[in-house]
Amino acid sequence: MGLTSRTLLYATVLIALGCVGLTVWVWPRLASRGPLPVLGRLGAIVVTQFAVLLACAVAVNGEFEFYGTWDELLGHVSTAPAHIAELGTGSGVYAQHTELVQPAGPQGLDRVKGLPVGPPAKVGRVESVRIIGRRTRAIDPAFVYLPPQYFQRQFHRQRFPVIVAISGYPGGIMNLASFLHVPQTAGQLERANRLQPTVIVMVRPTIAPPRDTECVDVPGGPQAETFFTKDLPEAVKAAYRVGHDPSAWGALGYSSGGSCALQLALRDPKVYTSAAALSADYKVSDDLTTGSLFGSGPLAARRAEGHDLIWRLHHLPVPRVSVLVASSRQGERDYGPTLRFLKAVRAPMTSARIILPRGSHHFTTWVREIGPAMEWMGQQLTFPQDTTPAPRPPRRTAQAAAPPKRR
């Protein structure tokens, strides 16, 4: 019974309802005076409250994926990369044999509607994996969307562009598939020839849940920026046929994920050359969910300045990247900062915008923006010209190469 499974949720809800009903039924019998009835009433209250809170905790965790597995909840998570067994035909994972991308359980993918069903060469495929950080030792759950062309014979050596889609905090990868409809939208756009065949890697912004790491390398703490700029690209390039040039890589996200996407493109333009951000912040700050992201001492303020994107555009060389930002005139608190960010953009950087008349910091708004954002990003990414090496023909042995002897 998985930590995020509906079976566990239904079981805890039934237990909570049973405890409430049992408390109502036995309460009259515990109404008398004396130590035992008092202890009985206290016990009934404590057990009922615990059962109700447990059901709420399971429901919230299943929605936002603070913890994906029991081992993660209990802290029994290995930090060292592990080799995987050779994949059979029934594994359902098309990644090459690698220690950095491991097949995972459904991770909620079995609850998502509208995913490709049928032959992968016709409809594509979404895989559930874990990405292992070789440098950071982080283990991050991910969904990987592979377009139909990835499986077609004429593309068997072709590499593909990559979009790294990042969820908001505290949401997990389920939100990208279930609420934002990233893989479903990609399939629709590709069938309409509005998006080139693209591999999409869906991840969450934090590598040390439940802490919000904001894609920052924390001094003495989680190295989130290193994971997204070194570990994740290395793992994906080793496991899938994707482009190796930065022009084939872009980052996209909503809320905190959108902030991460912009941070990655402006701070690491040699890894990501485009970014699309829906309802993003343009400055990373400490709060209760992040803890201290920049450490202490005289260097802390300088580190914080480096993650203030408007400050970077005013004081540092502007990178050659393309960005798209989305906000709403009414209902979004980031509208003013979005305009200031766009005003600070200058060559060689280019920008685009989606400004709705009204919206909110919610999926009802982001679903309207995700299609245009993905279509825009597809126009920024270069379809890789390089291909995978051709298989070498078998070498002829000396005996086979020698001409037959005449008798």
C-alpha positions as a Python dict, from the first residue, in 0.01 Angstrom:
ca = {
    (1, 'M'): (0, 0, 0),
    (2, 'G'): (188, 307, -126),
    (3, 'L'): (210, 628, 74),
    (4, 'T'): (34, 824, -202),
    (5, 'S'): (-209, 550, -307),
    (6, 'R'): (-585, 595, -297),
    (7, 'T'): (-614, 268, -105),
    (8, 'L'): (-427, 418, 190),
    (9, 'L'): (-636, 735, 171),
    (10, 'Y'): (-964, 543, 170),
    (11, 'A'): (-845, 321, 455),
    (12, 'T'): (-750, 614, 678),
    (13, 'V'): (-1077, 793, 602),
    (14, 'L'): (-1277, 480, 693),
    (15, 'I'): (-1078, 440, 1015),
    (16, 'A'): (-1143, 804, 1105),
    (17, 'L'): (-1515, 769, 1039),
    (18, 'G'): (-1520, 447, 1239),
    (19, 'C'): (-1351, 616, 1535),
    (20, 'V'): (-1600, 903, 1524),
    (21, 'G'): (-1894, 663, 1515),
    (22, 'L'): (-1750, 447, 1792),
    (23, 'T'): (-1692, 752, 2011),
    (24, 'V'): (-2053, 865, 1967),
    (25, 'W'): (-2176, 515, 2049),
    (26, 'V'): (-1970, 460, 2368),
    (27, 'W'): (-1987, 817, 2499),
    (28, 'P'): (-2305, 764, 2707),
    (29, 'R'): (-2138, 470, 2880),
    (30, 'L'): (-1842, 689, 2971),
    (31, 'A'): (-2057, 970, 3113),
    (32, 'S'): (-2036, 851, 3475),
    (33, 'R'): (-1787, 981, 3729),
    (34, 'G'): (-1471, 809, 3836),
    (35, 'P'): (-1117, 770, 3703),
    (36, 'L'): (-1192, 494, 3451),
    (37, 'P'): (-1477, 678, 3270),
    (38, 'V'): (-1261, 995, 3261),
    (39, 'L'): (-968, 804, 3113),
    (40, 'G'): (-1209, 642, 2868),
    (41, 'R'): (-1340, 979, 2749),
    (42, 'L'): (-986, 1116, 2713),
    (43, 'G'): (-878, 804, 2524),
    (44, 'A'): (-1174, 827, 2287),
    (45, 'I'): (-1101, 1193, 2213),
    (46, 'V'): (-729, 1133, 2154),
    (47, 'V'): (-782, 830, 1928),
    (48, 'T'): (-1054, 1004, 1726),
    (49, 'Q'): (-849, 1322, 1684),
    (50, 'F'): (-543, 1122, 1581),
    (51, 'A'): (-743, 923, 1323),
    (52, 'V'): (-894, 1239, 1172),
    (53, 'L'): (-557, 1418, 1158),
    (54, 'L'): (-395, 1109, 1005),
    (55, 'A'): (-656, 1099, 728),
    (56, 'C'): (-603, 1470, 661),
    (57, 'A'): (-224, 1425, 653),
    (58, 'V'): (-250, 1136, 405),
    (59, 'A'): (-484, 1340, 185),
    (60, 'V'): (-256, 1646, 187),
    (61, 'N'): (54, 1437, 119),
    (62, 'G'): (-118, 1259, -167),
    (63, 'E'): (-214, 1593, -318),
    (64, 'F'): (119, 1775, -279),
    (65, 'E'): (365, 1482, -256),
    (66, 'F'): (576, 1599, 35),
    (67, 'Y'): (686, 1236, 71),
    (68, 'G'): (655, 990, -215),
    (69, 'T'): (737, 664, -35),
    (70, 'W'): (737, 516, 315),
    (71, 'D'): (1117, 504, 310),
    (72, 'E'): (1131, 876, 230),
    (73, 'L'): (892, 950, 517),
    (74, 'L'): (1098, 744, 762),
    (75, 'G'): (1430, 879, 637),
    (76, 'H'): (1547, 541, 504),
    (77, 'V'): (1661, 677, 167),
    (78, 'S'): (1995, 581, 18),
    (79, 'T'): (2206, 874, -96),
    (80, 'A'): (2437, 671, -318),
    (81, 'P'): (2364, 591, -683),
    (82, 'A'): (2260, 230, -738),
    (83, 'H'): (2288, 12, -1046),
    (84, 'I'): (1966, -118, -1194),
    (85, 'A'): (1904, -464, -1329),
    (86, 'E'): (1879, -519, -1702),
    (87, 'L'): (1534, -408, -1814),
    (88, 'G'): (1305, -666, -1968),
    (89, 'T'): (1038, -602, -2227),
    (90, 'G'): (771, -570, -1960),
    (91, 'S'): (944, -300, -1756),
    (92, 'G'): (774, -14, -1941),
    (93, 'V'): (1083, 207, -1920),
    (94, 'Y'): (1264, 296, -2242),
    (95, 'A'): (1565, 467, -2085),
    (96, 'Q'): (1901, 317, -2165),
    (97, 'H'): (2075, 111, -1901),
    (98, 'T'): (2216, 371, -1659),
    (99, 'E'): (2267, 412, -1287),
    (100, 'L'): (2147, 774, -1292),
    (101, 'V'): (1791, 714, -1415),
    (102, 'Q'): (1607, 432, -1241),
    (103, 'P'): (1259, 294, -1311),
    (104, 'A'): (1016, 380, -1033),
    (105, 'G'): (668, 278, -929),
    (106, 'P'): (366, 468, -1063),
    (107, 'Q'): (424, 764, -826),
    (108, 'G'): (60, 856, -893),
    (109, 'L'): (92, 831, -1270),
    (110, 'D'): (-175, 559, -1274),
    (111, 'R'): (-426, 817, -1146),
    (112, 'V'): (-366, 1068, -1426),
    (113, 'K'): (-625, 1088, -1703),
    (114, 'G'): (-555, 1160, -2068),
    (115, 'L'): (-209, 1003, -2091),
    (116, 'P'): (-103, 821, -2410),
    (117, 'V'): (-264, 479, -2446),
    (118, 'G'): (-156, 255, -2730),
    (119, 'P'): (158, 185, -2931),
    (120, 'P'): (431, 434, -2829),
    (121, 'A'): (527, 487, -3195),
    (122, 'K'): (180, 631, -3254),
    (123, 'V'): (91, 811, -2930),
    (124, 'G'): (414, 850, -2733),
    (125, 'R'): (473, 743, -2376),
    (126, 'V'): (508, 880, -2022),
    (127, 'E'): (755, 703, -1792),
    (128, 'S'): (786, 714, -1414),
    (129, 'V'): (1150, 725, -1301),
    (130, 'R'): (1388, 847, -1033),
    (131, 'I'): (1679, 1073, -1122),
    (132, 'I'): (1994, 1018, -918),
    (133, 'G'): (2228, 1313, -869),
    (134, 'R'): (2590, 1196, -908),
    (135, 'R'): (2730, 1510, -742),
    (136, 'T'): (2452, 1607, -503),
    (137, 'R'): (2344, 1250, -412),
    (138, 'A'): (1987, 1374, -443),
    (139, 'I'): (1712, 1137, -553),
    (140, 'D'): (1431, 1317, -732),
    (141, 'P'): (1111, 1159, -871),
    (142, 'A'): (1029, 1244, -1230),
    (143, 'F'): (790, 1175, -1517),
    (144, 'V'): (941, 1169, -1865),
    (145, 'Y'): (726, 1231, -2173),
    (146, 'L'): (863, 1076, -2494),
    (147, 'P'): (698, 1182, -2823),
    (148, 'P'): (586, 922, -3080),
    (149, 'Q'): (881, 1002, -3304),
    (150, 'Y'): (1115, 881, -3031),
    (151, 'F'): (1001, 525, -3109),
    (152, 'Q'): (968, 549, -3485),
    (153, 'R'): (1222, 374, -3703),
    (154, 'Q'): (1315, 679, -3911),
    (155, 'F'): (1415, 861, -3591),
    (156, 'H'): (1596, 569, -3427),
    (157, 'R'): (1928, 760, -3417),
    (158, 'Q'): (1784, 1110, -3379),
    (159, 'R'): (1828, 1318, -3065),
    (160, 'F'): (1543, 1540, -2939),
    (161, 'P'): (1512, 1880, -2766),
    (162, 'V'): (1429, 1884, -2396),
    (163, 'I'): (1192, 2086, -2178),
    (164, 'V'): (1248, 2053, -1803),
    (165, 'A'): (904, 2123, -1651),
    (166, 'I'): (917, 2221, -1283),
    (167, 'S'): (618, 2216, -1050),
    (168, 'G'): (543, 2473, -784),
    (169, 'Y'): (606, 2429, -412),
    (170, 'P'): (479, 2232, -226),
    (171, 'G'): (329, 2050, -522),
    (172, 'G'): (494, 1751, -684),
    (173, 'I'): (524, 1601, -1029),
    (174, 'M'): (164, 1477, -1012),
    (175, 'N'): (45, 1838, -1044),
    (176, 'L'): (229, 1877, -1375),
    (177, 'A'): (49, 1579, -1523),
    (178, 'S'): (-285, 1582, -1344),
    (179, 'F'): (-366, 1955, -1313),
    (180, 'L'): (-138, 2142, -1555),
    (181, 'H'): (-172, 1869, -1823),
    (182, 'V'): (185, 1906, -1948),
    (183, 'P'): (219, 1570, -2131),
    (184, 'Q'): (-138, 1584, -2261),
    (185, 'T'): (-83, 1937, -2396),
    (186, 'A'): (247, 1836, -2556),
    (187, 'G'): (76, 1553, -2743),
    (188, 'Q'): (-201, 1781, -2866),
    (189, 'L'): (41, 2048, -2986),
    (190, 'E'): (261, 1794, -3163),
    (191, 'R'): (-34, 1639, -3344),
    (192, 'A'): (-133, 1989, -3458),
    (193, 'N'): (226, 2060, -3575),
    (194, 'R'): (253, 2346, -3324),
    (195, 'L'): (532, 2184, -3120),
    (196, 'Q'): (829, 1997, -3256),
    (197, 'P'): (882, 1647, -3110),
    (198, 'T'): (1023, 1717, -2765),
    (199, 'V'): (1122, 1515, -2460),
    (200, 'I'): (972, 1664, -2143),
    (201, 'V'): (1120, 1588, -1801),
    (202, 'M'): (875, 1671, -1521),
    (203, 'V'): (1030, 1729, -1177),
    (204, 'R'): (960, 1913, -851),
    (205, 'P'): (1168, 2217, -744),
    (206, 'T'): (1289, 2081, -411),
    (207, 'I'): (1550, 1809, -378),
    (208, 'A'): (1525, 1792, 3),
    (209, 'P'): (1152, 1771, 90),
    (210, 'P'): (977, 1919, 276),
    (211, 'R'): (1226, 2208, 257),
    (212, 'D'): (1173, 2456, -26),
    (213, 'T'): (1521, 2476, -180),
    (214, 'E'): (1422, 2727, -456),
    (215, 'C'): (1688, 2590, -697),
    (216, 'V'): (1961, 2741, -476),
    (217, 'D'): (2292, 2587, -371),
    (218, 'V'): (2254, 2630, 5),
    (219, 'P'): (2587, 2677, 189),
    (220, 'G'): (2635, 2360, 390),
    (221, 'G'): (2296, 2232, 270),
    (222, 'P'): (2114, 2095, -35),
    (223, 'Q'): (2279, 2181, -367),
    (224, 'A'): (1963, 2234, -573),
    (225, 'E'): (2115, 2450, -846),
    (226, 'T'): (2391, 2194, -902),
    (227, 'F'): (2130, 1923, -933),
    (228, 'F'): (1935, 2110, -1203),
    (229, 'T'): (2235, 2237, -1397),
    (230, 'K'): (2471, 1938, -1375),
    (231, 'D'): (2317, 1622, -1232),
    (232, 'L'): (1982, 1626, -1411),
    (233, 'P'): (2119, 1710, -1760),
    (234, 'E'): (2393, 1451, -1720),
    (235, 'A'): (2146, 1181, -1618),
    (236, 'V'): (1894, 1259, -1892),
    (237, 'K'): (2162, 1275, -2163),
    (238, 'A'): (2297, 938, -2052),
    (239, 'A'): (1957, 771, -2045),
    (240, 'Y'): (1769, 923, -2340),
    (241, 'R'): (1841, 1034, -2695),
    (242, 'V'): (1835, 1407, -2628),
    (243, 'G'): (2036, 1701, -2755),
    (244, 'H'): (2371, 1775, -2594),
    (245, 'D'): (2390, 2140, -2702),
    (246, 'P'): (2238, 2404, -2468),
    (247, 'S'): (2027, 2538, -2757),
    (248, 'A'): (1816, 2221, -2728),
    (249, 'W'): (1740, 2271, -2356),
    (250, 'G'): (1476, 2489, -2191),
    (251, 'A'): (1308, 2515, -1850),
    (252, 'L'): (939, 2578, -1781),
    (253, 'G'): (746, 2608, -1458),
    (254, 'Y'): (467, 2767, -1259),
    (255, 'S'): (490, 2954, -928),
    (256, 'S'): (813, 2844, -756),
    (257, 'G'): (888, 2625, -1056),
    (258, 'G'): (864, 2930, -1281),
    (259, 'S'): (1102, 3117, -1052),
    (260, 'C'): (1343, 2824, -1081),
    (261, 'A'): (1314, 2821, -1460),
    (262, 'L'): (1414, 3189, -1480),
    (263, 'Q'): (1694, 3144, -1229),
    (264, 'L'): (1837, 2853, -1427),
    (265, 'A'): (1833, 3036, -1760),
    (266, 'L'): (1979, 3365, -1633),
    (267, 'R'): (2236, 3210, -1400),
    (268, 'D'): (2333, 2911, -1616),
    (269, 'P'): (2280, 3007, -1982),
    (270, 'K'): (2530, 2742, -2093),
    (271, 'V'): (2282, 2478, -1976),
    (272, 'Y'): (1937, 2631, -2044),
    (273, 'T'): (1893, 2886, -2322),
    (274, 'S'): (1521, 2952, -2275),
    (275, 'A'): (1274, 2971, -1988),
    (276, 'A'): (897, 3008, -1955),
    (277, 'A'): (763, 3116, -1615),
    (278, 'L'): (399, 3130, -1511),
    (279, 'S'): (328, 3348, -1203),
    (280, 'A'): (693, 3355, -1097),
    (281, 'D'): (885, 3551, -838),
    (282, 'Y'): (1192, 3737, -958),
    (283, 'K'): (1378, 3733, -630),
    (284, 'V'): (1456, 3443, -397),
    (285, 'S'): (1407, 3525, -29),
    (286, 'D'): (1420, 3331, 296),
    (287, 'D'): (1093, 3230, 461),
    (288, 'L'): (959, 2959, 692),
    (289, 'T'): (962, 2694, 418),
    (290, 'T'): (1312, 2771, 287),
    (291, 'G'): (1509, 2830, 603),
    (292, 'S'): (1838, 3011, 547),
    (293, 'L'): (1921, 2975, 178),
    (294, 'F'): (2225, 3201, 164),
    (295, 'G'): (2402, 3125, 490),
    (296, 'S'): (2540, 3394, 716),
    (297, 'G'): (2832, 3633, 723),
    (298, 'P'): (2947, 3895, 474),
    (299, 'L'): (2890, 3673, 168),
    (300, 'A'): (2522, 3605, 244),
    (301, 'A'): (2399, 3938, 101),
    (302, 'R'): (2607, 3888, -214),
    (303, 'R'): (2462, 3540, -265),
    (304, 'A'): (2111, 3680, -222),
    (305, 'E'): (2180, 3953, -478),
    (306, 'G'): (2283, 3689, -728),
    (307, 'H'): (1935, 3538, -705),
    (308, 'D'): (1758, 3874, -753),
    (309, 'L'): (1694, 3862, -1127),
    (310, 'I'): (1607, 4229, -1173),
    (311, 'W'): (1927, 4323, -987),
    (312, 'R'): (2124, 4088, -1215),
    (313, 'L'): (1984, 4251, -1528),
    (314, 'H'): (2085, 4595, -1402),
    (315, 'H'): (2431, 4510, -1271),
    (316, 'L'): (2565, 4202, -1453),
    (317, 'P'): (2623, 4111, -1818),
    (318, 'V'): (2299, 4002, -1980),
    (319, 'P'): (2301, 3640, -2105),
    (320, 'R'): (2195, 3539, -2455),
    (321, 'V'): (1872, 3362, -2355),
    (322, 'S'): (1501, 3386, -2435),
    (323, 'V'): (1238, 3416, -2163),
    (324, 'L'): (861, 3420, -2149),
    (325, 'V'): (677, 3542, -1839),
    (326, 'A'): (305, 3522, -1764),
    (327, 'S'): (93, 3721, -1520),
    (328, 'S'): (-246, 3891, -1482),
    (329, 'R'): (-337, 4257, -1438),
    (330, 'Q'): (-587, 4167, -1167),
    (331, 'G'): (-555, 3882, -918),
    (332, 'E'): (-179, 3822, -939),
    (333, 'R'): (60, 3986, -693),
    (334, 'D'): (354, 3947, -933),
    (335, 'Y'): (211, 4178, -1201),
    (336, 'G'): (419, 4480, -1094),
    (337, 'P'): (747, 4285, -1060),
    (338, 'T'): (677, 4122, -1398),
    (339, 'L'): (661, 4462, -1568),
    (340, 'R'): (981, 4572, -1394),
    (341, 'F'): (1156, 4254, -1502),
    (342, 'L'): (1048, 4297, -1865),
    (343, 'K'): (1161, 4660, -1860),
    (344, 'A'): (1506, 4552, -1739),
    (345, 'V'): (1555, 4304, -2024),
    (346, 'R'): (1799, 4418, -2291),
    (347, 'A'): (1994, 4268, -2580),
    (348, 'P'): (2117, 4004, -2638),
    (349, 'M'): (1841, 3868, -2416),
    (350, 'T'): (1491, 3850, -2565),
    (351, 'S'): (1156, 3836, -2388),
    (352, 'A'): (790, 3757, -2450),
    (353, 'R'): (487, 3790, -2227),
    (354, 'I'): (140, 3655, -2155),
    (355, 'I'): (-66, 3913, -1965),
    (356, 'L'): (-424, 3814, -1887),
    (357, 'P'): (-685, 4076, -1791),
    (358, 'R'): (-754, 3884, -1471),
    (359, 'G'): (-639, 3560, -1318),
    (360, 'S'): (-525, 3399, -997),
    (361, 'H'): (-236, 3204, -854),
    (362, 'H'): (-408, 2879, -944),
    (363, 'F'): (-425, 2605, -1207),
    (364, 'T'): (-736, 2761, -1361),
    (365, 'T'): (-506, 3040, -1480),
    (366, 'W'): (-198, 2831, -1557),
    (367, 'V'): (-393, 2584, -1774),
    (368, 'R'): (-484, 2877, -2001),
    (369, 'E'): (-118, 2972, -2030),
    (370, 'I'): (59, 2636, -2057),
    (371, 'G'): (-32, 2570, -2422),
    (372, 'P'): (96, 2904, -2557),
    (373, 'A'): (401, 2880, -2331),
    (374, 'M'): (496, 2535, -2461),
    (375, 'E'): (435, 2641, -2821),
    (376, 'W'): (661, 2943, -2767),
    (377, 'M'): (932, 2731, -2611),
    (378, 'G'): (922, 2486, -2899),
    (379, 'Q'): (1004, 2779, -3128),
    (380, 'Q'): (1309, 2871, -2917),
    (381, 'L'): (1464, 2525, -2892),
    (382, 'T'): (1687, 2396, -3168),
    (383, 'F'): (1609, 2050, -3297),
    (384, 'P'): (1946, 1876, -3257),
    (385, 'Q'): (2140, 1805, -3575),
    (386, 'D'): (2363, 1550, -3407),
    (387, 'T'): (2264, 1186, -3402),
    (388, 'T'): (2361, 887, -3195),
    (389, 'P'): (2659, 690, -3324),
    (390, 'A'): (2576, 433, -3589),
    (391, 'P'): (2617, 76, -3476),
    (392, 'R'): (2945, -74, -3588),
    (393, 'P'): (2930, -375, -3822),
    (394, 'P'): (3064, -694, -3669),
    (395, 'R'): (3434, -739, -3723),
    (396, 'R'): (3536, -1019, -3954),
    (397, 'T'): (3767, -1272, -3803),
    (398, 'A'): (4088, -1363, -3973),
    (399, 'Q'): (3950, -1708, -4053),
    (400, 'A'): (3631, -1564, -4204),
    (401, 'A'): (3824, -1305, -4404),
    (402, 'A'): (4062, -1556, -4561),
    (403, 'P'): (3965, -1683, -4909),
    (404, 'P'): (3867, -2048, -4932),
    (405, 'K'): (4153, -2284, -5009),
    (406, 'R'): (4156, -2465, -5342),
    (407, 'R'): (4198, -2835, -5346),
}
